[in-house]
PDB file of C-alpha atoms in Angstrom:
ATOM      1  CA  MET A   1     -22.079  32.759  -8.940  1.00  0.00           C
ATOM      2  CA  ASN A   2     -24.655  31.108 -11.168  1.00  0.00           C
ATOM      3  CA  THR A   3     -23.450  27.036 -11.264  1.00  0.00           C
ATOM      4  CA  SER A   4     -25.727  26.452 -13.887  1.00  0.00           C
ATOM      5  CA  THR A   5     -23.732  28.344 -16.377  1.00  0.00           C
ATOM      6  CA  PHE A   6     -20.423  27.173 -13.770  1.00  0.00           C
ATOM      7  CA  ASP A   7     -18.021  25.159 -16.783  1.00  0.00           C
ATOM      8  CA  LEU A   8     -17.503  21.622 -15.384  1.00  0.00           C
ATOM      9  CA  ASN A   9     -14.727  21.711 -17.053  1.00  0.00           C
ATOM     10  CA  LEU A  10     -13.325  24.267 -14.918  1.00  0.00           C
ATOM     11  CA  LEU A  11     -12.467  20.991 -12.178  1.00  0.00           C
ATOM     12  CA  ARG A  12     -11.422  18.525 -14.128  1.00  0.00           C
ATOM     13  CA  VAL A  13      -8.186  21.363 -14.243  1.00  0.00           C
ATOM     14  CA  LEU A  14      -8.808  22.062 -10.107  1.00  0.00           C
ATOM     15  CA  ASP A  15      -8.461  18.690  -9.869  1.00  0.00           C
ATOM     16  CA  ALA A  16      -5.309  18.169 -11.887  1.00  0.00           C
ATOM     17  CA  LEU A  17      -3.651  21.296 -10.394  1.00  0.00           C
ATOM     18  CA  LEU A  18      -4.382  19.819  -7.124  1.00  0.00           C
ATOM     19  CA  ARG A  19      -3.518  16.614  -7.332  1.00  0.00           C
ATOM     20  CA  GLU A  20       0.253  18.090  -9.154  1.00  0.00           C
ATOM     21  CA  ARG A  21       1.112  21.389  -7.751  1.00  0.00           C
ATOM     22  CA  ASN A  22       2.393  22.653 -10.539  1.00  0.00           C
ATOM     23  CA  VAL A  23       0.511  24.049 -13.323  1.00  0.00           C
ATOM     24  CA  SER A  24       2.399  22.667 -16.410  1.00  0.00           C
ATOM     25  CA  ARG A  25       2.892  19.670 -14.660  1.00  0.00           C
ATOM     26  CA  ALA A  26      -1.176  19.396 -15.084  1.00  0.00           C
ATOM     27  CA  ALA A  27      -0.975  21.161 -18.356  1.00  0.00           C
ATOM     28  CA  GLU A  28       0.436  18.198 -19.280  1.00  0.00           C
ATOM     29  CA  ARG A  29      -1.375  15.754 -17.195  1.00  0.00           C
ATOM     30  CA  LEU A  30      -4.872  17.356 -18.938  1.00  0.00           C
ATOM     31  CA  SER A  31      -2.897  18.100 -22.222  1.00  0.00           C
ATOM     32  CA  LEU A  32      -3.780  20.899 -22.493  1.00  0.00           C
ATOM     33  CA  SER A  33      -1.646  24.373 -23.521  1.00  0.00           C
ATOM     34  CA  GLN A  34      -0.070  26.300 -20.314  1.00  0.00           C
ATOM     35  CA  PRO A  35      -1.313  29.383 -20.410  1.00  0.00           C
ATOM     36  CA  ALA A  36      -5.578  27.237 -20.616  1.00  0.00           C
ATOM     37  CA  VAL A  37      -4.255  26.116 -18.118  1.00  0.00           C
ATOM     38  CA  SER A  38      -3.448  29.662 -16.747  1.00  0.00           C
ATOM     39  CA  ASN A  39      -6.422  30.587 -17.651  1.00  0.00           C
ATOM     40  CA  ALA A  40      -8.097  28.489 -16.233  1.00  0.00           C
ATOM     41  CA  LEU A  41      -7.113  29.297 -13.106  1.00  0.00           C
ATOM     42  CA  GLY A  42      -7.580  32.642 -13.900  1.00  0.00           C
ATOM     43  CA  ARG A  43     -10.995  31.708 -14.062  1.00  0.00           C
ATOM     44  CA  LEU A  44     -11.497  30.050 -11.059  1.00  0.00           C
ATOM     45  CA  ARG A  45     -10.127  32.122  -8.742  1.00  0.00           C
ATOM     46  CA  GLU A  46     -12.480  34.851 -10.143  1.00  0.00           C
ATOM     47  CA  LEU A  47     -15.691  32.245 -10.283  1.00  0.00           C
ATOM     48  CA  LEU A  48     -15.078  30.790  -6.475  1.00  0.00           C
ATOM     49  CA  ASP A  49     -13.513  34.606  -4.888  1.00  0.00           C
ATOM     50  CA  ASP A  50     -10.878  32.172  -3.166  1.00  0.00           C
ATOM     51  CA  PRO A  51      -6.869  32.000  -5.344  1.00  0.00           C
ATOM     52  CA  LEU A  52      -7.103  28.457  -4.686  1.00  0.00           C
ATOM     53  CA  LEU A  53      -2.609  27.423  -5.117  1.00  0.00           C
ATOM     54  CA  LEU A  54      -0.743  29.759  -3.643  1.00  0.00           C
ATOM     55  CA  ARG A  55       3.131  29.854  -5.119  1.00  0.00           C
ATOM     56  CA  VAL A  56       5.424  29.181  -2.131  1.00  0.00           C
ATOM     57  CA  GLY A  57       8.998  29.201  -3.674  1.00  0.00           C
ATOM     58  CA  ARG A  58       9.118  26.920  -6.875  1.00  0.00           C
ATOM     59  CA  THR A  59       5.335  25.068  -5.981  1.00  0.00           C
ATOM     60  CA  MET A  60       1.882  25.723  -5.179  1.00  0.00           C
ATOM     61  CA  GLN A  61       0.174  24.975  -1.806  1.00  0.00           C
ATOM     62  CA  PRO A  62      -3.695  25.483  -1.639  1.00  0.00           C
ATOM     63  CA  THR A  63      -5.654  27.676   0.122  1.00  0.00           C
ATOM     64  CA  PRO A  64      -7.862  25.425   3.060  1.00  0.00           C
ATOM     65  CA  ARG A  65     -10.678  26.733   0.521  1.00  0.00           C
ATOM     66  CA  ALA A  66      -9.177  24.429  -1.979  1.00  0.00           C
ATOM     67  CA  LEU A  67      -8.185  21.391  -0.394  1.00  0.00           C
ATOM     68  CA  GLU A  68     -12.026  21.906   1.377  1.00  0.00           C
ATOM     69  CA  LEU A  69     -12.966  21.218  -2.721  1.00  0.00           C
ATOM     70  CA  GLU A  70     -10.747  18.854  -2.998  1.00  0.00           C
ATOM     71  CA  ALA A  71     -12.226  15.461  -2.212  1.00  0.00           C
ATOM     72  CA  PRO A  72     -16.071  16.607  -3.384  1.00  0.00           C
ATOM     73  CA  ILE A  73     -14.769  17.097  -7.466  1.00  0.00           C
ATOM     74  CA  ARG A  74     -12.500  14.153  -6.807  1.00  0.00           C
ATOM     75  CA  GLN A  75     -14.922  12.290  -6.482  1.00  0.00           C
ATOM     76  CA  SER A  76     -17.870  13.011  -8.211  1.00  0.00           C
ATOM     77  CA  LEU A  77     -15.353  13.006 -11.299  1.00  0.00           C
ATOM     78  CA  GLN A  78     -14.645   9.835 -10.802  1.00  0.00           C
ATOM     79  CA  GLN A  79     -18.713   9.150 -10.150  1.00  0.00           C
ATOM     80  CA  ILE A  80     -19.167  10.390 -13.511  1.00  0.00           C
ATOM     81  CA  GLU A  81     -16.399   8.958 -15.620  1.00  0.00           C
ATOM     82  CA  LEU A  82     -17.967   4.946 -13.858  1.00  0.00           C
ATOM     83  CA  SER A  83     -21.591   6.198 -14.908  1.00  0.00           C
ATOM     84  CA  LEU A  84     -19.835   6.708 -18.919  1.00  0.00           C
ATOM     85  CA  LEU A  85     -18.146   3.904 -18.708  1.00  0.00           C
ATOM     86  CA  GLN A  86     -20.936   2.089 -17.450  1.00  0.00           C
ATOM     87  CA  GLY A  87     -22.034  -1.134 -20.409  1.00  0.00           C
ATOM     88  CA  ALA A  88     -18.083  -0.232 -21.974  1.00  0.00           C
ATOM     89  CA  CYS A  89     -16.639  -3.355 -22.700  1.00  0.00           C
ATOM     90  CA  PHE A  90     -13.462  -3.056 -20.728  1.00  0.00           C
ATOM     91  CA  ASP A  91     -10.224  -4.699 -22.577  1.00  0.00           C
ATOM     92  CA  PRO A  92      -7.064  -6.084 -20.737  1.00  0.00           C
ATOM     93  CA  ALA A  93      -5.930  -6.866 -24.000  1.00  0.00           C
ATOM     94  CA  ARG A  94      -5.850  -3.382 -25.226  1.00  0.00           C
ATOM     95  CA  SER A  95      -5.637  -1.152 -22.310  1.00  0.00           C
ATOM     96  CA  ARG A  96      -3.227   1.107 -21.482  1.00  0.00           C
ATOM     97  CA  LEU A  97      -4.527   2.600 -17.776  1.00  0.00           C
ATOM     98  CA  GLN A  98      -1.828   2.842 -14.845  1.00  0.00           C
ATOM     99  CA  PHE A  99      -2.776   1.563 -11.653  1.00  0.00           C
ATOM    100  CA  ARG A 100      -1.973   3.105  -7.910  1.00  0.00           C
ATOM    101  CA  ILE A 101      -0.708   0.442  -5.098  1.00  0.00           C
ATOM    102  CA  ALA A 102       0.751   0.537  -1.886  1.00  0.00           C
ATOM    103  CA  VAL A 103       2.645  -2.016  -0.609  1.00  0.00           C
ATOM    104  CA  THR A 104       5.135  -3.048   2.346  1.00  0.00           C
ATOM    105  CA  ASP A 105       9.226  -3.883   0.743  1.00  0.00           C
ATOM    106  CA  TYR A 106       6.641  -8.028   1.785  1.00  0.00           C
ATOM    107  CA  VAL A 107       3.942  -7.473  -0.332  1.00  0.00           C
ATOM    108  CA  GLU A 108       5.429  -5.995  -3.288  1.00  0.00           C
ATOM    109  CA  LEU A 109       8.410  -8.947  -2.910  1.00  0.00           C
ATOM    110  CA  ILE A 110       5.261 -12.367  -2.614  1.00  0.00           C
ATOM    111  CA  CYS A 111       3.135 -10.898  -5.278  1.00  0.00           C
ATOM    112  CA  MET A 112       5.043  -8.530  -7.356  1.00  0.00           C
ATOM    113  CA  PRO A 113       6.774 -11.059  -9.092  1.00  0.00           C
ATOM    114  CA  ALA A 114       3.378 -13.592  -9.676  1.00  0.00           C
ATOM    115  CA  LEU A 115       1.255 -10.297 -11.113  1.00  0.00           C
ATOM    116  CA  MET A 116       3.273  -8.959 -13.719  1.00  0.00           C
ATOM    117  CA  ARG A 117       4.186 -12.147 -14.501  1.00  0.00           C
ATOM    118  CA  ARG A 118       0.473 -12.696 -15.148  1.00  0.00           C
ATOM    119  CA  LEU A 119       0.138  -8.806 -16.498  1.00  0.00           C
ATOM    120  CA  ALA A 120       2.543  -9.899 -19.251  1.00  0.00           C
ATOM    121  CA  GLU A 121      -0.002 -12.320 -20.506  1.00  0.00           C
ATOM    122  CA  GLN A 122      -3.275 -10.815 -21.293  1.00  0.00           C
ATOM    123  CA  ALA A 123      -2.579  -7.102 -20.456  1.00  0.00           C
ATOM    124  CA  PRO A 124       0.689  -6.241 -21.911  1.00  0.00           C
ATOM    125  CA  GLY A 125       0.232  -2.253 -21.772  1.00  0.00           C
ATOM    126  CA  VAL A 126      -0.873  -1.412 -18.515  1.00  0.00           C
ATOM    127  CA  ARG A 127       1.225  -0.453 -15.806  1.00  0.00           C
ATOM    128  CA  ILE A 128       1.595  -0.839 -12.099  1.00  0.00           C
ATOM    129  CA  ALA A 129       3.319   2.210  -9.790  1.00  0.00           C
ATOM    130  CA  ILE A 130       4.082   1.181  -6.506  1.00  0.00           C
ATOM    131  CA  GLU A 131       4.797   3.153  -3.755  1.00  0.00           C
ATOM    132  CA  HIS A 132       4.762   2.614  -0.068  1.00  0.00           C
ATOM    133  CA  LEU A 133       2.597   0.895   2.724  1.00  0.00           C
ATOM    134  CA  ASP A 134       2.510   4.004   5.855  1.00  0.00           C
ATOM    135  CA  PRO A 135       1.756   2.297   9.317  1.00  0.00           C
ATOM    136  CA  THR A 136      -1.443   3.017   8.885  1.00  0.00           C
ATOM    137  CA  LEU A 137      -4.118   2.112   6.013  1.00  0.00           C
ATOM    138  CA  PRO A 138      -3.797   5.720   3.549  1.00  0.00           C
ATOM    139  CA  ALA A 139      -7.269   5.997   3.894  1.00  0.00           C
ATOM    140  CA  GLU A 140      -7.240  10.485   2.736  1.00  0.00           C
ATOM    141  CA  ARG A 141      -5.463   9.196  -0.498  1.00  0.00           C
ATOM    142  CA  LEU A 142      -7.254   6.968  -1.300  1.00  0.00           C
ATOM    143  CA  ASP A 143     -10.590   8.493  -1.189  1.00  0.00           C
ATOM    144  CA  LYS A 144      -8.585  11.279  -3.456  1.00  0.00           C
ATOM    145  CA  GLY A 145      -7.586   8.774  -6.111  1.00  0.00           C
ATOM    146  CA  GLU A 146      -4.402   8.811  -5.005  1.00  0.00           C
ATOM    147  CA  LEU A 147      -4.909   5.002  -4.717  1.00  0.00           C
ATOM    148  CA  ASP A 148      -5.963   2.010  -6.802  1.00  0.00           C
ATOM    149  CA  LEU A 149      -5.687  -0.231  -4.773  1.00  0.00           C
ATOM    150  CA  VAL A 150      -3.909  -0.797  -0.509  1.00  0.00           C
ATOM    151  CA  LEU A 151      -2.404  -4.644   0.446  1.00  0.00           C
ATOM    152  CA  GLY A 152      -1.254  -5.340   3.575  1.00  0.00           C
ATOM    153  CA  ARG A 153      -2.197  -5.591   7.613  1.00  0.00           C
ATOM    154  CA  PHE A 154      -5.171  -3.580   8.522  1.00  0.00           C
ATOM    155  CA  THR A 155      -6.856  -4.121  12.246  1.00  0.00           C
ATOM    156  CA  GLU A 156     -10.172  -1.363  11.012  1.00  0.00           C
ATOM    157  CA  VAL A 157     -10.375  -0.309   7.554  1.00  0.00           C
ATOM    158  CA  PRO A 158     -13.714   1.950   7.673  1.00  0.00           C
ATOM    159  CA  ALA A 159     -16.913   0.681   6.594  1.00  0.00           C
ATOM    160  CA  ARG A 160     -16.543   3.602   2.034  1.00  0.00           C
ATOM    161  CA  PHE A 161     -13.762   1.157   1.208  1.00  0.00           C
ATOM    162  CA  ALA A 162     -14.092  -3.030   0.427  1.00  0.00           C
ATOM    163  CA  ARG A 163     -12.337  -5.120   1.410  1.00  0.00           C
ATOM    164  CA  ARG A 164     -11.165  -8.847   0.374  1.00  0.00           C
ATOM    165  CA  HIS A 165      -8.814 -11.236   2.280  1.00  0.00           C
ATOM    166  CA  TRP A 166      -5.957 -11.774  -0.034  1.00  0.00           C
ATOM    167  CA  ALA A 167      -3.614 -14.734   1.900  1.00  0.00           C
ATOM    168  CA  ARG A 168      -3.223 -16.190   5.550  1.00  0.00           C
ATOM    169  CA  GLU A 169      -0.042 -15.932   7.151  1.00  0.00           C
ATOM    170  CA  THR A 170       2.054 -16.457   9.784  1.00  0.00           C
ATOM    171  CA  LEU A 171       5.070 -15.427  11.322  1.00  0.00           C
ATOM    172  CA  ARG A 172       8.838 -16.925  11.900  1.00  0.00           C
ATOM    173  CA  LEU A 173      11.405 -15.900  14.654  1.00  0.00           C
ATOM    174  CA  ALA A 174      15.243 -15.542  12.148  1.00  0.00           C
ATOM    175  CA  VAL A 175      18.383 -15.634  13.242  1.00  0.00           C
ATOM    176  CA  ARG A 176      21.733 -16.032  12.137  1.00  0.00           C
ATOM    177  CA  ARG A 177      23.755 -18.900  11.990  1.00  0.00           C
ATOM    178  CA  GLU A 178      25.454 -19.933  14.836  1.00  0.00           C
ATOM    179  CA  HIS A 179      23.647 -17.460  16.786  1.00  0.00           C
ATOM    180  CA  PRO A 180      25.187 -17.977  20.341  1.00  0.00           C
ATOM    181  CA  LEU A 181      22.543 -17.665  21.798  1.00  0.00           C
ATOM    182  CA  VAL A 182      19.585 -19.516  20.285  1.00  0.00           C
ATOM    183  CA  LYS A 183      20.908 -23.608  19.523  1.00  0.00           C
ATOM    184  CA  ASP A 184      17.856 -25.250  19.566  1.00  0.00           C
ATOM    185  CA  GLU A 185      13.656 -24.291  19.658  1.00  0.00           C
ATOM    186  CA  PRO A 186      13.715 -21.650  21.261  1.00  0.00           C
ATOM    187  CA  ASP A 187      11.441 -21.565  24.553  1.00  0.00           C
ATOM    188  CA  LEU A 188       9.587 -17.789  26.112  1.00  0.00           C
ATOM    189  CA  ALA A 189      12.611 -17.394  28.219  1.00  0.00           C
ATOM    190  CA  ALA A 190      15.289 -17.639  25.793  1.00  0.00           C
ATOM    191  CA  PHE A 191      13.085 -15.701  23.078  1.00  0.00           C
ATOM    192  CA  LEU A 192      13.311 -12.157  25.760  1.00  0.00           C
ATOM    193  CA  ARG A 193      16.954 -13.383  26.400  1.00  0.00           C
ATOM    194  CA  LEU A 194      17.432 -11.839  22.504  1.00  0.00           C
ATOM    195  CA  GLN A 195      17.784  -9.025  21.116  1.00  0.00           C
ATOM    196  CA  HIS A 196      14.866  -8.543  18.573  1.00  0.00           C
ATOM    197  CA  LEU A 197      14.840  -5.834  15.562  1.00  0.00           C
ATOM    198  CA  TRP A 198      11.081  -4.843  14.217  1.00  0.00           C
ATOM    199  CA  VAL A 199       9.773  -3.994  11.448  1.00  0.00           C
ATOM    200  CA  HIS A 200       7.201  -1.593  11.649  1.00  0.00           C
ATOM    201  CA  GLY A 201       5.944  -1.695   7.479  1.00  0.00           C
ATOM    202  CA  GLY A 202       1.716  -1.854   7.871  1.00  0.00           C
ATOM    203  CA  GLN A 203       1.327  -1.596  11.754  1.00  0.00           C
ATOM    204  CA  THR A 204       1.336   0.261  14.153  1.00  0.00           C
ATOM    205  CA  ARG A 205       1.943  -2.977  17.071  1.00  0.00           C
ATOM    206  CA  GLY A 206       2.971  -5.737  16.278  1.00  0.00           C
ATOM    207  CA  MET A 207       1.542  -9.421  16.533  1.00  0.00           C
ATOM    208  CA  VAL A 208       3.724 -10.399  18.776  1.00  0.00           C
ATOM    209  CA  ASP A 209       4.365  -6.949  20.968  1.00  0.00           C
ATOM    210  CA  GLN A 210       0.872  -7.690  21.584  1.00  0.00           C
ATOM    211  CA  TRP A 211       0.830 -10.644  23.157  1.00  0.00           C
ATOM    212  CA  LEU A 212       3.715 -10.843  25.713  1.00  0.00           C
ATOM    213  CA  THR A 213       2.221  -7.303  26.919  1.00  0.00           C
ATOM    214  CA  GLU A 214      -1.350  -9.406  27.035  1.00  0.00           C
ATOM    215  CA  GLN A 215       0.687 -11.528  29.741  1.00  0.00           C
ATOM    216  CA  GLY A 216       3.042  -9.378  31.048  1.00  0.00           C
ATOM    217  CA  PHE A 217       6.023  -9.771  28.578  1.00  0.00           C
ATOM    218  CA  GLU A 218       8.100  -7.367  27.069  1.00  0.00           C
ATOM    219  CA  ARG A 219      11.107  -7.999  24.733  1.00  0.00           C
ATOM    220  CA  GLN A 220      14.665  -5.760  23.834  1.00  0.00           C
ATOM    221  CA  ILE A 221      13.895  -4.341  20.801  1.00  0.00           C
ATOM    222  CA  VAL A 222      16.956  -2.133  19.712  1.00  0.00           C
ATOM    223  CA  TYR A 223      16.794  -1.892  15.878  1.00  0.00           C
ATOM    224  CA  THR A 224      13.389  -0.473  14.667  1.00  0.00           C
ATOM    225  CA  THR A 225      12.749   0.007  11.038  1.00  0.00           C
ATOM    226  CA  PRO A 226       9.728  -0.033   7.479  1.00  0.00           C
ATOM    227  CA  ASN A 227      12.333  -2.603   5.989  1.00  0.00           C
ATOM    228  CA  TYR A 228      11.626  -5.768   6.319  1.00  0.00           C
ATOM    229  CA  LEU A 229      13.669  -6.840   3.136  1.00  0.00           C
ATOM    230  CA  GLN A 230      16.571  -4.406   4.939  1.00  0.00           C
ATOM    231  CA  ALA A 231      16.320  -6.778   8.118  1.00  0.00           C
ATOM    232  CA  ALA A 232      16.527  -9.677   7.101  1.00  0.00           C
ATOM    233  CA  HIS A 233      19.721  -9.171   6.099  1.00  0.00           C
ATOM    234  CA  ILE A 234      20.370  -7.246   8.941  1.00  0.00           C
ATOM    235  CA  VAL A 235      19.798 -10.536  11.350  1.00  0.00           C
ATOM    236  CA  ALA A 236      21.887 -12.633   8.693  1.00  0.00           C
ATOM    237  CA  SER A 237      24.636 -10.327   9.677  1.00  0.00           C
ATOM    238  CA  SER A 238      24.203  -9.574  12.976  1.00  0.00           C
ATOM    239  CA  ASP A 239      23.235 -11.234  16.297  1.00  0.00           C
ATOM    240  CA  LEU A 240      19.363  -9.231  15.954  1.00  0.00           C
ATOM    241  CA  ALA A 241      16.637 -11.833  16.416  1.00  0.00           C
ATOM    242  CA  ALA A 242      13.232 -11.028  14.275  1.00  0.00           C
ATOM    243  CA  VAL A 243       9.752 -11.934  13.686  1.00  0.00           C
ATOM    244  CA  LEU A 244       9.651 -11.838   9.838  1.00  0.00           C
ATOM    245  CA  PRO A 245       6.181 -13.106   7.431  1.00  0.00           C
ATOM    246  CA  THR A 246       7.729 -17.322   7.025  1.00  0.00           C
ATOM    247  CA  GLN A 247       6.311 -16.561   3.248  1.00  0.00           C
ATOM    248  CA  LEU A 248       9.035 -13.576   3.317  1.00  0.00           C
ATOM    249  CA  ALA A 249      11.773 -15.813   6.316  1.00  0.00           C
ATOM    250  CA  ARG A 250      11.870 -18.710   4.000  1.00  0.00           C
ATOM    251  CA  HIS A 251      12.266 -17.048   0.608  1.00  0.00           C
ATOM    252  CA  PHE A 252      15.577 -15.552   2.549  1.00  0.00           C
ATOM    253  CA  ALA A 253      16.686 -18.546   4.400  1.00  0.00           C
ATOM    254  CA  ALA A 254      17.580 -20.081   0.635  1.00  0.00           C
ATOM    255  CA  LEU A 255      19.963 -17.096   0.293  1.00  0.00           C
ATOM    256  CA  LEU A 256      20.995 -15.854   3.349  1.00  0.00           C
ATOM    257  CA  PRO A 257      23.025 -17.625   6.741  1.00  0.00           C
ATOM    258  CA  LEU A 258      19.825 -17.591   8.269  1.00  0.00           C
ATOM    259  CA  THR A 259      18.160 -20.336  10.079  1.00  0.00           C
ATOM    260  CA  LEU A 260      13.850 -20.449  11.300  1.00  0.00           C
ATOM    261  CA  HIS A 261      12.075 -21.121  14.129  1.00  0.00           C
ATOM    262  CA  GLU A 262       8.047 -21.453  15.257  1.00  0.00           C
ATOM    263  CA  LEU A 263       7.804 -18.593  18.073  1.00  0.00           C
ATOM    264  CA  PRO A 264       7.613 -20.084  21.526  1.00  0.00           C
ATOM    265  CA  PHE A 265       3.707 -19.197  21.974  1.00  0.00           C
ATOM    266  CA  ALA A 266       0.370 -19.626  19.532  1.00  0.00           C
ATOM    267  CA  LEU A 267      -0.448 -16.796  18.198  1.00  0.00           C
ATOM    268  CA  GLY A 268      -2.081 -18.092  14.842  1.00  0.00           C
ATOM    269  CA  PRO A 269      -2.471 -16.654  11.464  1.00  0.00           C
ATOM    270  CA  PHE A 270      -3.506 -12.985  10.474  1.00  0.00           C
ATOM    271  CA  GLU A 271      -5.020 -11.980   6.911  1.00  0.00           C
ATOM    272  CA  LEU A 272      -3.556  -9.458   3.959  1.00  0.00           C
ATOM    273  CA  ASP A 273      -6.164  -7.627   2.789  1.00  0.00           C
ATOM    274  CA  ILE A 274      -7.540  -5.368  -0.801  1.00  0.00           C
ATOM    275  CA  VAL A 275      -8.518  -2.461   0.605  1.00  0.00           C
ATOM    276  CA  SER A 276     -10.024  -0.951  -2.315  1.00  0.00           C
ATOM    277  CA  VAL A 277     -12.984   2.030  -2.505  1.00  0.00           C
ATOM    278  CA  ALA A 278     -16.567   1.093  -2.430  1.00  0.00           C
ATOM    279  CA  GLN A 279     -17.849   3.298  -4.634  1.00  0.00           C
ATOM    280  CA  ARG A 280     -15.605   1.718  -6.909  1.00  0.00           C
ATOM    281  CA  GLU A 281     -16.939  -1.273  -7.229  1.00  0.00           C
ATOM    282  CA  ARG A 282     -18.551  -0.400 -10.651  1.00  0.00           C
ATOM    283  CA  ASP A 283     -15.311  -0.029 -11.917  1.00  0.00           C
ATOM    284  CA  VAL A 284     -14.508  -2.902 -14.919  1.00  0.00           C
ATOM    285  CA  ALA A 285     -11.544  -2.255 -14.648  1.00  0.00           C
ATOM    286  CA  LEU A 286     -10.316  -1.863 -11.747  1.00  0.00           C
ATOM    287  CA  GLN A 287     -11.919  -4.462 -10.468  1.00  0.00           C
ATOM    288  CA  TRP A 288     -10.617  -6.757 -13.180  1.00  0.00           C
ATOM    289  CA  LEU A 289      -7.365  -5.973 -11.243  1.00  0.00           C
ATOM    290  CA  ILE A 290      -8.296  -7.201  -7.825  1.00  0.00           C
ATOM    291  CA  GLY A 291      -9.616 -10.497  -9.260  1.00  0.00           C
ATOM    292  CA  GLN A 292      -5.321 -10.554 -11.211  1.00  0.00           C
ATOM    293  CA  VAL A 293      -4.683  -9.431  -7.803  1.00  0.00           C
ATOM    294  CA  ALA A 294      -6.051 -11.769  -5.930  1.00  0.00           C
ATOM    295  CA  SER A 295      -5.134 -14.820  -8.383  1.00  0.00           C
ATOM    296  CA  VAL A 296      -2.078 -14.670  -7.778  1.00  0.00           C
ATOM    297  CA  ALA A 297      -2.530 -14.734  -3.957  1.00  0.00           C
ATOM    298  CA  PRO A 298       0.648 -17.276  -1.834  1.00  0.00           C
ATOM    299  CA  ARG A 299      -0.518 -20.133  -0.749  1.00  0.00           C
ATOM    300  CA  LEU A 300      -0.937 -20.475   3.400  1.00  0.00           C
ATOM    301  CA  ALA A 301       2.444 -20.029   4.637  1.00  0.00           C
ATOM    302  CA  ASP A 302       2.435 -23.091   6.449  1.00  0.00           C
ATOM    303  CA  ALA A 303       2.216 -25.037   3.943  1.00  0.00           C
ATOM    304  CA  PRO A 304       5.302 -28.015   3.134  1.00  0.00           C
ATOM    305  CA  ALA A 305       9.337 -26.214   3.623  1.00  0.00           C
ATOM    306  CA  ASP A 306       9.632 -27.742  -0.254  1.00  0.00           C
ATOM    307  CA  GLN A 307       7.007 -25.967  -1.691  1.00  0.00           C
ATOM    308  CA  ALA A 308       8.398 -23.181  -3.490  1.00  0.00           C
ATOM    309  CA  PRO A 309       6.472 -19.160  -0.988  1.00  0.00           C
ATOM    310  CA  PHE A 310       6.280 -17.765  -4.340  1.00  0.00           C
ATOM    311  CA  SER A 311       5.501 -20.588  -7.146  1.00  0.00           C
TER     312      SER A 311
END
């Protein structure tokens, strides 16, 4: 293959096909006709001597060679776009960009209402697409450009990503009102007698269980869920207990028959971070969005209870 005569437009087509795994959707993404995309795929197959995408049922599956090319092609296209945009004026008021953000349902609740109010004033054409955050940092999806930002708690973030502290949070024990085993502030023994619901969203091991293990204790976890919001409702209508972020716990204690208690051991606060690809630090639009997210960070959860946590 002669790289000096290679049509670089074909790389945009391959990138779209690998994103969509469908010729029609790739054509729509590129604003091209379906025959034009099919023709480009044929040329790519000939030039690279590989089928690249194979039809399996109603979808197209990439070959190992296509998967090998996916990340470098996408990163190169992003770098070209960034280089062309250097010095360009990003106007939030006129922008029609869509940003893809992965968060837990808890972070979505404490961040997105305030963010969307801010965008409605400053950037009414900007769209936000939220995806559920898996228990670990979705590094590969950030690398591929499938996500623009991730908000959550992460113990480790690879050096190729930019990490910005967003908010500080603490934990509270939540049980239903008139819980038969919780009359006053529970001590450690009372805490361990409870049956617990554990929310594993955004983390592989919770702070509570790490502390208990280090002290030689273990709590009774009888229900596990990735959903913080459902957890509050389940606890309010059962004898299960849950350790929840204080912002979330206070929000639902005002809506549901819940009582909140201090943990019978000191864990201290933890940080929530904004994570993006470091290579995009010169992406004016993305950095503007990060600034908007940072501006709506909730106050420390240990603020007085009469202060609204989602203001």
